[in-house]
Tab-separated table of N, CA and C in Angstrom:
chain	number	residue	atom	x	y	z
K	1	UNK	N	-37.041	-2.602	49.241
K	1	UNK	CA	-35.979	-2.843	50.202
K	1	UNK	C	-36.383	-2.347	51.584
K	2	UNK	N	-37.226	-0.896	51.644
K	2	UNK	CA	-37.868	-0.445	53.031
K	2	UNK	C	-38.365	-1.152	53.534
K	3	UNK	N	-39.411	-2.319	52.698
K	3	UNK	CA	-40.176	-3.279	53.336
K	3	UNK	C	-39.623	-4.314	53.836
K	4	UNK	N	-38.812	-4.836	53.496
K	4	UNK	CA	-38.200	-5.823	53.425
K	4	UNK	C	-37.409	-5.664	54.940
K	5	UNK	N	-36.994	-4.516	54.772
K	5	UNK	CA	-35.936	-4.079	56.518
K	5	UNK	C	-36.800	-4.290	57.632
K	6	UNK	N	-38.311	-3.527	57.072
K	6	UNK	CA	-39.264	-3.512	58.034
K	6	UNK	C	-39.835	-4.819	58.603
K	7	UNK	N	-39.426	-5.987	57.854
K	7	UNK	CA	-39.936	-7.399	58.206
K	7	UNK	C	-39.346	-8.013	59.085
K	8	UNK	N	-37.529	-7.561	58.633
K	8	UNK	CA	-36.211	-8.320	59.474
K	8	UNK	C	-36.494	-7.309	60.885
K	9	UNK	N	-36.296	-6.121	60.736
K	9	UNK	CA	-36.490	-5.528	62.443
K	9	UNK	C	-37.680	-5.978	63.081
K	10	UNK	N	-38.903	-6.005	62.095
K	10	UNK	CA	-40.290	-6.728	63.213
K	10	UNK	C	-39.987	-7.709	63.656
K	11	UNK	N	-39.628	-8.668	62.918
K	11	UNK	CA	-39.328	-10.307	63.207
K	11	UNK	C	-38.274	-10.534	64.479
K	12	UNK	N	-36.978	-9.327	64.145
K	12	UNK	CA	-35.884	-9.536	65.040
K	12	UNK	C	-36.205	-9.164	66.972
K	13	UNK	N	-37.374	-7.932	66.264
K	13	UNK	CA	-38.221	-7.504	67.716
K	13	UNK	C	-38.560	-8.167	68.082
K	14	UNK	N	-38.974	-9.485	67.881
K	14	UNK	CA	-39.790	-10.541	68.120
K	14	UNK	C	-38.982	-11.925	69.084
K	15	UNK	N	-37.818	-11.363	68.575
K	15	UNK	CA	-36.886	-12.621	68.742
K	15	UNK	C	-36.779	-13.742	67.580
K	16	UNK	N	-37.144	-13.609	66.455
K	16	UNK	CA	-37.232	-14.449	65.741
K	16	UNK	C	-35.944	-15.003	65.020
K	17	UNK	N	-35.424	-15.944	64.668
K	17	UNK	CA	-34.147	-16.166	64.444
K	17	UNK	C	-33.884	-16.982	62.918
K	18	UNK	N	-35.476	-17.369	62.398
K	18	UNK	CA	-35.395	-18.205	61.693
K	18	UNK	C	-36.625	-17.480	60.339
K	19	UNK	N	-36.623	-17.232	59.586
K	19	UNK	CA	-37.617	-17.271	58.863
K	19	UNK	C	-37.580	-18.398	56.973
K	20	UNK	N	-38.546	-18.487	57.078
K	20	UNK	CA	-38.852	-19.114	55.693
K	20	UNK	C	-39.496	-18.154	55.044
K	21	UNK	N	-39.175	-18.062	53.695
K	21	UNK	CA	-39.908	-17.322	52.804
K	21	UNK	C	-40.283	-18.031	51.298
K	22	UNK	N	-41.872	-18.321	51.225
K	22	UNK	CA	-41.814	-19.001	50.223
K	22	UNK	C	-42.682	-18.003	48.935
K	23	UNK	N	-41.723	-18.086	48.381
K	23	UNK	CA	-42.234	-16.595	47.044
K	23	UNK	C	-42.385	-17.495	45.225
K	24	UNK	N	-43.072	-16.431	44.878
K	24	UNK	CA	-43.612	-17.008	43.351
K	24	UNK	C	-42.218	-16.445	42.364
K	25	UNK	N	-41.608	-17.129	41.928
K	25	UNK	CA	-40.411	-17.150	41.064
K	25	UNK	C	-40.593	-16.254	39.533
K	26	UNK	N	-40.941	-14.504	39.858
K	26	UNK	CA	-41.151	-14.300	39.121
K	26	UNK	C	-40.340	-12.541	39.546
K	27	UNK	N	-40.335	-11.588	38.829
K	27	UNK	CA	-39.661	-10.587	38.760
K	27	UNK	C	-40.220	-9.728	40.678
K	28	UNK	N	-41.243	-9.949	41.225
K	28	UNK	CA	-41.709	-9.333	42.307
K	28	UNK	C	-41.314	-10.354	43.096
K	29	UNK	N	-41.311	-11.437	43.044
K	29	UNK	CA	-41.519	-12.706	44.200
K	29	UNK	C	-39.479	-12.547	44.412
K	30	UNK	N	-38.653	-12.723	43.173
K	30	UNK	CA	-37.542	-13.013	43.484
K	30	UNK	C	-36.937	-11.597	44.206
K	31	UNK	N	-37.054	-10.868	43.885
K	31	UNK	CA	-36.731	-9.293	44.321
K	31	UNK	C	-37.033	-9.263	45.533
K	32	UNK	N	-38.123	-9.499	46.073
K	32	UNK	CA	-38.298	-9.147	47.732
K	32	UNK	C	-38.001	-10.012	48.185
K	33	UNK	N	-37.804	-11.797	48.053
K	33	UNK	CA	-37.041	-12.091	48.692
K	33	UNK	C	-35.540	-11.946	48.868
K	34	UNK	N	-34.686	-11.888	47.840
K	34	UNK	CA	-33.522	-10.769	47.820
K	34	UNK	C	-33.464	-9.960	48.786
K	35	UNK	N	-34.227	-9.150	49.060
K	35	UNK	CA	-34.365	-8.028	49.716
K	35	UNK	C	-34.102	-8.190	50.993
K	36	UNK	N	-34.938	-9.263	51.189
K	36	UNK	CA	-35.219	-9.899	52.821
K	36	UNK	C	-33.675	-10.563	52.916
K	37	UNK	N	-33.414	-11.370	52.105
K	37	UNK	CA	-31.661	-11.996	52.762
K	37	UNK	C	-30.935	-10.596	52.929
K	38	UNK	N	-31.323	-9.530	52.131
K	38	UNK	CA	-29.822	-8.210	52.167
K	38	UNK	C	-30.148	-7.549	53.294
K	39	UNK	N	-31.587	-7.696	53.641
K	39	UNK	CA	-31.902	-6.867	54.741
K	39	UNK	C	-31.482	-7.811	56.239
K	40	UNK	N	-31.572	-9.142	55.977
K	40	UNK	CA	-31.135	-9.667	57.595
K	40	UNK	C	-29.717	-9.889	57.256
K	41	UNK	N	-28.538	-9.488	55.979
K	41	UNK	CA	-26.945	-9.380	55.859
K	41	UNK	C	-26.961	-8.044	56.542
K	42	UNK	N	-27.412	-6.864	56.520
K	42	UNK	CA	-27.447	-5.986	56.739
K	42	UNK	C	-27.059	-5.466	58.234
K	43	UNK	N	-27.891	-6.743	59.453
K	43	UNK	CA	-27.174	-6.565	61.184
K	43	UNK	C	-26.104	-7.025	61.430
K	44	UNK	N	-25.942	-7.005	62.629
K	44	UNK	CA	-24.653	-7.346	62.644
K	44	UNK	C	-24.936	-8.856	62.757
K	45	UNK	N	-23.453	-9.870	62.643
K	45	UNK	CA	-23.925	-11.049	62.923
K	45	UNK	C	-24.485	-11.653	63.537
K	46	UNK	N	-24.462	-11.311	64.915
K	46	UNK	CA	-25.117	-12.223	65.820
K	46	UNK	C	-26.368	-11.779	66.385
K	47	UNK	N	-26.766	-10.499	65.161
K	47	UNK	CA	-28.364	-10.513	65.783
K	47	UNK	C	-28.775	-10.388	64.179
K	48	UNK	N	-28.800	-11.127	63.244
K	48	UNK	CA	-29.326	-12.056	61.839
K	48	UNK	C	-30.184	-12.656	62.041
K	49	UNK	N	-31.323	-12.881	61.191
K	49	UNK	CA	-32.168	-14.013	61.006
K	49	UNK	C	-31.801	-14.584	59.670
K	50	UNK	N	-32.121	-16.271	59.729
K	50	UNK	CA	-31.468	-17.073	59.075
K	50	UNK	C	-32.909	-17.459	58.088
K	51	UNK	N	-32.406	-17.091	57.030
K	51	UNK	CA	-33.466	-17.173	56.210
K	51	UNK	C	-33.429	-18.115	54.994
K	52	UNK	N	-34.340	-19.317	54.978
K	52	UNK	CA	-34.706	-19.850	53.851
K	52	UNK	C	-35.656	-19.766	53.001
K	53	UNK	N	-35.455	-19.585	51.448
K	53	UNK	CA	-36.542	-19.162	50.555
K	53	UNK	C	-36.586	-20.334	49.377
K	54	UNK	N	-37.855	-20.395	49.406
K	54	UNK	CA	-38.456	-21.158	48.459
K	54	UNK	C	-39.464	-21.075	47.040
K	55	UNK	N	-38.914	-20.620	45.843
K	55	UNK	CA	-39.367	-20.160	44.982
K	55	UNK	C	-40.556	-21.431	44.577
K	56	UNK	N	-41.623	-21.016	43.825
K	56	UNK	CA	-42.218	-21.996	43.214
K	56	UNK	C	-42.760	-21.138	41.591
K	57	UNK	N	-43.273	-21.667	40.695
K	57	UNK	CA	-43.679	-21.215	39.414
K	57	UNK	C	-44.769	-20.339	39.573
K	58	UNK	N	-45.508	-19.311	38.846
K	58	UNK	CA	-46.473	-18.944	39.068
K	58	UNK	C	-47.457	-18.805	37.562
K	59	UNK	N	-46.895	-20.308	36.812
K	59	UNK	CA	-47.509	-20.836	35.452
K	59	UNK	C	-49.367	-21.609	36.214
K	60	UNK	N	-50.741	-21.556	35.741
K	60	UNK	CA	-51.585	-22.003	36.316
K	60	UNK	C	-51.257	-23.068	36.946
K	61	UNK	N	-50.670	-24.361	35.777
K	61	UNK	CA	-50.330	-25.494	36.690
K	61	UNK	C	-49.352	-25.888	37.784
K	62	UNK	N	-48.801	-25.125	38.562
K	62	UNK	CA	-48.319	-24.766	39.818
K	62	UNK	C	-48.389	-25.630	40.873
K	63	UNK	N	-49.615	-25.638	40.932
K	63	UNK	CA	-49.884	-26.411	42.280
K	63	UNK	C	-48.836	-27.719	42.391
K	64	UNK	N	-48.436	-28.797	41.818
K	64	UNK	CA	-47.034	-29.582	42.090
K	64	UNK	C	-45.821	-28.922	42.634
K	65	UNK	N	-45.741	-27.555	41.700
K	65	UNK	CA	-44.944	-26.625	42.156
K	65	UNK	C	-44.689	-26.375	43.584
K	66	UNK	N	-45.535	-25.063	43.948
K	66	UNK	CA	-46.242	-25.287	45.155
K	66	UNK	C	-46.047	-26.564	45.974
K	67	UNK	N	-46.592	-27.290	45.831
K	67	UNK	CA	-46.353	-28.424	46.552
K	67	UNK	C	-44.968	-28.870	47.309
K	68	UNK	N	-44.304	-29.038	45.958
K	68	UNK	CA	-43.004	-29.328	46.386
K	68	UNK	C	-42.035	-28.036	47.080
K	69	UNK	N	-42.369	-26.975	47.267
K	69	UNK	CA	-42.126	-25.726	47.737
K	69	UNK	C	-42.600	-25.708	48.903
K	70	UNK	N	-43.437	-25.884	49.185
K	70	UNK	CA	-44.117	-25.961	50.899
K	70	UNK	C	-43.546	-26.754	51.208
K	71	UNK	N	-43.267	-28.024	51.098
K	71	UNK	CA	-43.090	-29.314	51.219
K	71	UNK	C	-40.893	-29.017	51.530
K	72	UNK	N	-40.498	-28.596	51.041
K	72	UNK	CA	-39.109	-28.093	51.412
K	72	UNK	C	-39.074	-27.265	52.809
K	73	UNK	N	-40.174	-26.003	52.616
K	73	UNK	CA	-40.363	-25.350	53.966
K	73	UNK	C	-40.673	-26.434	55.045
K	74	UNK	N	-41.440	-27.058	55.306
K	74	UNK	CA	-41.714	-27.748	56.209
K	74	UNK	C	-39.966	-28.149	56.695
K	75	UNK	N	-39.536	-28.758	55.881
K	75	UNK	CA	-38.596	-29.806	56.398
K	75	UNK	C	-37.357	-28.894	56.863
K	76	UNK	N	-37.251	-27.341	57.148
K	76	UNK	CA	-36.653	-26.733	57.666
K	76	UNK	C	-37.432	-26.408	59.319
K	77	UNK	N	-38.206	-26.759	59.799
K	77	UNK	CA	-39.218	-26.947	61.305
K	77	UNK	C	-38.728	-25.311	62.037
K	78	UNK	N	-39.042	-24.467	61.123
K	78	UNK	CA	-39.509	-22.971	61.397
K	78	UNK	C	-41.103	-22.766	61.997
K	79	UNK	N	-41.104	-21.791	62.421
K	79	UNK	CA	-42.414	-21.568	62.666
K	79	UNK	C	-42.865	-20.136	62.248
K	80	UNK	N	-41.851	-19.274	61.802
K	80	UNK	CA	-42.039	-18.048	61.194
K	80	UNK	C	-42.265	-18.264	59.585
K	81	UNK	N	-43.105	-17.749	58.893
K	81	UNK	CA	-42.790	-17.462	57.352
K	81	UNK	C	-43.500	-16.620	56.873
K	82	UNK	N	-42.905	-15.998	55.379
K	82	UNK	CA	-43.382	-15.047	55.108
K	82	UNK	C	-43.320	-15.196	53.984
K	83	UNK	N	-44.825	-14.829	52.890
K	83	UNK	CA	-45.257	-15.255	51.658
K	83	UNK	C	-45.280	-14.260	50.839
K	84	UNK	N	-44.581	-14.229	49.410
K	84	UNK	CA	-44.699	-13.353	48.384
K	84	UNK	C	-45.247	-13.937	47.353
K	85	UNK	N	-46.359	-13.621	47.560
K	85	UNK	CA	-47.462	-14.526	45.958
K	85	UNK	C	-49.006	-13.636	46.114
K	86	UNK	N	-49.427	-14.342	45.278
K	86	UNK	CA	-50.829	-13.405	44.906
K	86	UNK	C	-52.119	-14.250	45.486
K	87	UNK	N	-53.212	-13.374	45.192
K	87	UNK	CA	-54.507	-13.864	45.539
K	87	UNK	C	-55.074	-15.616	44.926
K	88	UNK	N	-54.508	-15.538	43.988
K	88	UNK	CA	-54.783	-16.975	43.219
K	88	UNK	C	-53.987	-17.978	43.537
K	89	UNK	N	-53.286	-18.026	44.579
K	89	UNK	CA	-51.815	-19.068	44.643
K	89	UNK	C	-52.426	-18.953	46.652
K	90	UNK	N	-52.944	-18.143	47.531
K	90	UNK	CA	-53.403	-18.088	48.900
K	90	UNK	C	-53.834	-19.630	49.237
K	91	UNK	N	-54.795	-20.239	48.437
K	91	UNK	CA	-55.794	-21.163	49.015
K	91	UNK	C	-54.678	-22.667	48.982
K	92	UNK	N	-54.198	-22.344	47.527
K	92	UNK	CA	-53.219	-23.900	47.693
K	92	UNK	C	-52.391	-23.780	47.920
K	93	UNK	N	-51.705	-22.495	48.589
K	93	UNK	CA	-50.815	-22.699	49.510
K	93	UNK	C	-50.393	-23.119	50.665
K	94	UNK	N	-51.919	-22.263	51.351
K	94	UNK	CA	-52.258	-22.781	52.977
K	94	UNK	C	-52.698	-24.149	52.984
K	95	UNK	N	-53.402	-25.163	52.093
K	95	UNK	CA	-53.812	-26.502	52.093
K	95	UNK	C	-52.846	-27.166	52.032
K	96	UNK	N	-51.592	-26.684	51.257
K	96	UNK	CA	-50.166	-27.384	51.610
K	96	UNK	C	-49.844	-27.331	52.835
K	97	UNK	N	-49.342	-26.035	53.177
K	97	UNK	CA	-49.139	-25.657	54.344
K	97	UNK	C	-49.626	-26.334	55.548
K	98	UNK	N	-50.917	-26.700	55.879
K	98	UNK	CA	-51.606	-27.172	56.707
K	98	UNK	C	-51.262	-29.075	56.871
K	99	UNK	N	-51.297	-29.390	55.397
K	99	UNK	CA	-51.146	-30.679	55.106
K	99	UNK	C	-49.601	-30.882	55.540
K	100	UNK	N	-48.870	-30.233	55.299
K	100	UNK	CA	-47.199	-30.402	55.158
K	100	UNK	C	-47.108	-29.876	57.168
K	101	UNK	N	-47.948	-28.911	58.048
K	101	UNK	CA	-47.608	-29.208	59.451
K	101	UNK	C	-46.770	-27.726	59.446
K	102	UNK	N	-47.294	-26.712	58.559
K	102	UNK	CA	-46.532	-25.520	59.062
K	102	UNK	C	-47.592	-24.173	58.588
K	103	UNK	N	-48.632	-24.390	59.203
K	103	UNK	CA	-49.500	-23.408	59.405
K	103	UNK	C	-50.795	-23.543	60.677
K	104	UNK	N	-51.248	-22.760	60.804
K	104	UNK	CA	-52.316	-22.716	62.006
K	104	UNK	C	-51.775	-22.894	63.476
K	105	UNK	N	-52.350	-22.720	64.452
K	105	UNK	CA	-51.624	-22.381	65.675
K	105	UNK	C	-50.247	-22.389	66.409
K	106	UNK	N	-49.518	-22.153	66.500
K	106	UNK	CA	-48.552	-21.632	66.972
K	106	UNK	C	-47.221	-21.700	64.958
K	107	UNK	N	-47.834	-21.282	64.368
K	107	UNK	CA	-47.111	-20.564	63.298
K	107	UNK	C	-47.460	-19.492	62.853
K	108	UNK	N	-46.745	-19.116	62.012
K	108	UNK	CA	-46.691	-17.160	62.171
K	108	UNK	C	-46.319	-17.051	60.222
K	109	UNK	N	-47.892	-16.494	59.640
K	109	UNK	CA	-47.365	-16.325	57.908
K	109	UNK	C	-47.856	-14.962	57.714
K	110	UNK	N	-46.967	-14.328	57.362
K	110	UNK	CA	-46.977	-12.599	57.054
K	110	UNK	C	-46.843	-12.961	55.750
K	111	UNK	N	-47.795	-12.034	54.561
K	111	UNK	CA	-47.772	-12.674	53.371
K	111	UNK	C	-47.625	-10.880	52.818
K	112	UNK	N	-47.136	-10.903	52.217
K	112	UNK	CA	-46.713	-9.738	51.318
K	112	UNK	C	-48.136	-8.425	50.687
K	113	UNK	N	-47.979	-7.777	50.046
K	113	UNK	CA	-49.163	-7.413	49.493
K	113	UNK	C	-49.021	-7.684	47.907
K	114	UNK	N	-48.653	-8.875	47.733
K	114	UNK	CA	-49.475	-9.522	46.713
K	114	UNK	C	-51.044	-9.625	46.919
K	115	UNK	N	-51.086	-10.161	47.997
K	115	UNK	CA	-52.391	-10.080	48.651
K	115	UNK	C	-53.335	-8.790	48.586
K	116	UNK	N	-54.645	-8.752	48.842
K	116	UNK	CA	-54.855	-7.043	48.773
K	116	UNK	C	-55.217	-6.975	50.294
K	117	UNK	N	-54.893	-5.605	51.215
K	117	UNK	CA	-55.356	-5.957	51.835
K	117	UNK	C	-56.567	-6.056	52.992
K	118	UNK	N	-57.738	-6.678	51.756
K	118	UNK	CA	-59.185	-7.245	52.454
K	118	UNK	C	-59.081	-8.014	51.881
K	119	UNK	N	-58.110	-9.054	51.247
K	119	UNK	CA	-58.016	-10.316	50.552
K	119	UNK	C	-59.209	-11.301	51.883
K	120	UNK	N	-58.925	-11.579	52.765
K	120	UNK	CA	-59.321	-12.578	53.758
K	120	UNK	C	-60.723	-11.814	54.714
K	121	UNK	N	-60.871	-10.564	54.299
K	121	UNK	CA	-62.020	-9.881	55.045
K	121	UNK	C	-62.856	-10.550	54.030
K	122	UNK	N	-63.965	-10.736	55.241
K	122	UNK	CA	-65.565	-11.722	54.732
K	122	UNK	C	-65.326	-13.183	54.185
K	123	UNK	N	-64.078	-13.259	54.181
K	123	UNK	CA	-63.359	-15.190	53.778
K	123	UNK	C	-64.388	-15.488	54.834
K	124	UNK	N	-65.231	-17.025	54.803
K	124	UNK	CA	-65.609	-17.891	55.502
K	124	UNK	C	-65.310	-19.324	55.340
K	125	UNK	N	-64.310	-19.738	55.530
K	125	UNK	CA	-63.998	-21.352	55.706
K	125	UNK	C	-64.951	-21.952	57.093
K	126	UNK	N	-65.416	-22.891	56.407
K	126	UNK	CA	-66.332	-23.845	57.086
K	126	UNK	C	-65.096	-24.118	58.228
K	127	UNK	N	-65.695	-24.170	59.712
K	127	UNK	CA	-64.906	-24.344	60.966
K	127	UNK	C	-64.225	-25.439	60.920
K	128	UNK	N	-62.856	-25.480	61.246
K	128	UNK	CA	-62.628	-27.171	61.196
K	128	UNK	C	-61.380	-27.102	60.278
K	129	UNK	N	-61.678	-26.709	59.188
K	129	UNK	CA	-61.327	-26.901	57.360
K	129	UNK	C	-59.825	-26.532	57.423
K	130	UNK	N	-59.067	-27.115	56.443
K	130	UNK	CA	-57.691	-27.007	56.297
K	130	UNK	C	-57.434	-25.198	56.265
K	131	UNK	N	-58.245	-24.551	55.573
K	131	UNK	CA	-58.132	-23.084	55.133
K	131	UNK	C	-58.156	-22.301	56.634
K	132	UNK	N	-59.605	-22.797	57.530
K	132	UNK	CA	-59.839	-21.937	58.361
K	132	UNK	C	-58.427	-22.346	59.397
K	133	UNK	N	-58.187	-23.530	59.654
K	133	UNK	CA	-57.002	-23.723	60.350
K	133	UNK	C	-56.113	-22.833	59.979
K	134	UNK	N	-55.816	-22.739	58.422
K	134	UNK	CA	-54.333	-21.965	57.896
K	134	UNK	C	-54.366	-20.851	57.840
K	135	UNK	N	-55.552	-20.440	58.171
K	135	UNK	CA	-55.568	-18.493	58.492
K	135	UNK	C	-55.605	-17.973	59.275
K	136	UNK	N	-55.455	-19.264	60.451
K	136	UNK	CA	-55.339	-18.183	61.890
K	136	UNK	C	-54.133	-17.963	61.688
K	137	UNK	N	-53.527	-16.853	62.333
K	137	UNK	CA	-52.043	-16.432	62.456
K	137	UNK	C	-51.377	-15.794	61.208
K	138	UNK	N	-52.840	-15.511	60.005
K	138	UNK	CA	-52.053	-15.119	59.197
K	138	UNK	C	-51.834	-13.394	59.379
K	139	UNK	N	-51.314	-12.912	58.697
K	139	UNK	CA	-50.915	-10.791	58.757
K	139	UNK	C	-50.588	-10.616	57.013
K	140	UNK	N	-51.471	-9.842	56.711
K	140	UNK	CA	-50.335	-9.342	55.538
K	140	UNK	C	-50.302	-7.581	55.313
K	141	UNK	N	-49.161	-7.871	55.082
K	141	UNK	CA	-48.272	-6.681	55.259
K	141	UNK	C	-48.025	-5.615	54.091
K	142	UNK	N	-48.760	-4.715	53.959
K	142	UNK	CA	-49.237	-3.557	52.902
K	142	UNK	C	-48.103	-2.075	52.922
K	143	UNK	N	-47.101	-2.288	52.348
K	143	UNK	CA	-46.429	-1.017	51.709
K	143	UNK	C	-47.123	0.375	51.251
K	144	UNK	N	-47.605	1.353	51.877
K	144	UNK	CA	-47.752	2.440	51.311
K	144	UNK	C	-47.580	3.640	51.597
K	145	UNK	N	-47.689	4.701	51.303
K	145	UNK	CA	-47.211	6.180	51.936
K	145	UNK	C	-48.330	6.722	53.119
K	146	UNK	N	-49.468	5.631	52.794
K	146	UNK	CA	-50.422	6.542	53.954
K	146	UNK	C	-51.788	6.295	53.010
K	147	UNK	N	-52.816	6.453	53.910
K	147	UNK	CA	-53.940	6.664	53.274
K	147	UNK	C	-54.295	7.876	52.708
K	148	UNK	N	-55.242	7.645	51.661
K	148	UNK	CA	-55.472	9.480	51.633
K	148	UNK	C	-56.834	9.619	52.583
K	149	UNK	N	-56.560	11.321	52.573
K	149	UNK	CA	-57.595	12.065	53.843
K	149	UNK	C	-58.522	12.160	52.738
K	150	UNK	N	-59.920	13.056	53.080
K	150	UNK	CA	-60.790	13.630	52.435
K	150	UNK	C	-60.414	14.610	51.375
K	151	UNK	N	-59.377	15.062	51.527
K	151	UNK	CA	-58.810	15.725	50.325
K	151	UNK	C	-57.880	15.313	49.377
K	152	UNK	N	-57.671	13.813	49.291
K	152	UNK	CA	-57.550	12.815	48.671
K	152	UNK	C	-55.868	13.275	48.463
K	153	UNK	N	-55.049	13.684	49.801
K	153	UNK	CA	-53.824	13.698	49.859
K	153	UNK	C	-53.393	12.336	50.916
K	154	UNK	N	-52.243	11.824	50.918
K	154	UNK	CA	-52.018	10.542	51.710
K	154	UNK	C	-51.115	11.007	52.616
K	155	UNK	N	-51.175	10.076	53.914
K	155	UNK	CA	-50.362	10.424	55.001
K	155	UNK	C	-48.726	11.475	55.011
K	156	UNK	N	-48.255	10.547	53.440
K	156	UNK	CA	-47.105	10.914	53.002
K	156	UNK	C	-47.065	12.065	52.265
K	157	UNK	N	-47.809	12.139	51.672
K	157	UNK	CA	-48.100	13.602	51.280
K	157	UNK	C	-47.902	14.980	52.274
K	158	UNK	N	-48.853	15.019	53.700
K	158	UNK	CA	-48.906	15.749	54.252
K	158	UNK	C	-47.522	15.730	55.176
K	159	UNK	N	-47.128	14.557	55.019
K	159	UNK	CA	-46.054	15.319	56.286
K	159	UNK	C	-44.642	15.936	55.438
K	160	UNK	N	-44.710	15.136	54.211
K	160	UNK	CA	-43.538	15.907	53.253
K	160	UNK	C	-43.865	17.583	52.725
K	161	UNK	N	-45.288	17.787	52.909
K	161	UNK	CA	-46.195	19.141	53.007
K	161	UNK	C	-45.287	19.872	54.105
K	162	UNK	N	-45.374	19.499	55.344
K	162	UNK	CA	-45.475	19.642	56.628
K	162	UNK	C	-43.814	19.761	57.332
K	163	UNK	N	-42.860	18.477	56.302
K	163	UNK	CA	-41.721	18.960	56.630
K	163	UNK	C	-40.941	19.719	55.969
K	164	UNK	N	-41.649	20.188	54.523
K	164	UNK	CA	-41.117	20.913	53.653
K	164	UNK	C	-40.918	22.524	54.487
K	165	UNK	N	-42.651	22.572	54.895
K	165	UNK	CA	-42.535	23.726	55.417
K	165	UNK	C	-41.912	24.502	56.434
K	166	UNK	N	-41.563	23.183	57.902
K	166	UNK	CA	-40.901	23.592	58.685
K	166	UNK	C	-39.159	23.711	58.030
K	167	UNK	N	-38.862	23.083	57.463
K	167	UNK	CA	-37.481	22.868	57.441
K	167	UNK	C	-37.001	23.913	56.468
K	168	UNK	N	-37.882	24.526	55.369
K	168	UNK	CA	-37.415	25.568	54.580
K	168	UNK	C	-36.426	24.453	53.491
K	169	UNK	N	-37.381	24.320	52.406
K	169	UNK	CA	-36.433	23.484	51.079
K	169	UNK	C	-34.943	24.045	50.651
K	170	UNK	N	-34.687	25.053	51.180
K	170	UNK	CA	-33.058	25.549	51.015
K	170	UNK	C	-32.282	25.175	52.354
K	171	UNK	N	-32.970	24.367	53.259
K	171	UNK	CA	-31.813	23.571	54.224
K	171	UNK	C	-31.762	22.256	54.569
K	172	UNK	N	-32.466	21.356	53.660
K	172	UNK	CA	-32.694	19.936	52.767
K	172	UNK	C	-31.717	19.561	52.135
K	173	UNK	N	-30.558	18.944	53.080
K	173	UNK	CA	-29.956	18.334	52.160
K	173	UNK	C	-30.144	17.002	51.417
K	174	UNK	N	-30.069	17.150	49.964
K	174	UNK	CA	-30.525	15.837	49.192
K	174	UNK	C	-29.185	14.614	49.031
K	175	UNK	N	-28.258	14.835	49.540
K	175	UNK	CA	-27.114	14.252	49.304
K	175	UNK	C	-27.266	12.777	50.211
């Protein structure tokens, strides 16, 4: 749900008014998009983003799926979207995407961390190619507490270290 807020305030920073979200119809894919409609119910009305989501299967034979899932996004003429699916579902998504007229320059796909993220580090699509078109503009967006340091504690670690200590755990309220 943190993430999810964190998408609607980036997006809303942005001015964005519209997003598509096309997610894999499965216990992670339906949940964060959930998340994302409760999180843009969440402002007030008239500063909402209007969000359409588009589930598709995430059985191998998919790709029709898919298809017809991109193929809905398009016909809402957004230029924001944001993808909840995995590494194996990336390539025929964006070839939809590209084919269907809602990816590569002036569109905007923040894809979840289904993805990992160096999913697209060292990717080389031949110049030109439906893929290399559909990855400009892409971001994906990684949930975590922090990296760990050399002492293999993570960002989040140290500052809950750090605010434990200033604040004295007997004036923490947990309520």
């Amino acid at each position: 749900a943190v993430t999810a807020r964190g998408v609607v305030d980036y997006l809303k920073g942005l001015e964005v008014g519209h997003l598509g979200v096309l997610y894999v119809n499965d216990a992670y894919g339906s949940t964060f998009y959930e998340a994302i409609v409760k999180a843009s119910f969440t402002r007030p009305p008239n500063d909402r983003i209007t969000v359409k989501g588009n589930p598709f299967s995430s059985t191998v034979e998919s790709s029709r799926d898919i298809e017809l899932a991109v193929r809905e996004m398009a016909k809402t003429n957004y230029r924001y979207y944001f993808g909840v699916f995995y590494e194996d579902h990336y390539e025929t998504i964006m070839k939809y995407a590209i084919q269907y007229g809602i990816a590569g320059p002036g569109y905007v796909w923040i894809i979840s961390d289904g993805l990992s993220e160096t999913f697209l580090e060292g990717k080389v699509y031949e110049d030109g190619s439906d893929l290399a078109i559909a990855s400009q503009g892409v971001g994906i967006l990684k949930a975590e507490g922090g990296r760990e340091t050399k002492d293999g504690r993570s960002g989040y670690d140290r500052f809950t270290k750090a605010w434990y200590e200033e604040q004295g755990e007997e004036n923490i309220d947990y309520h």
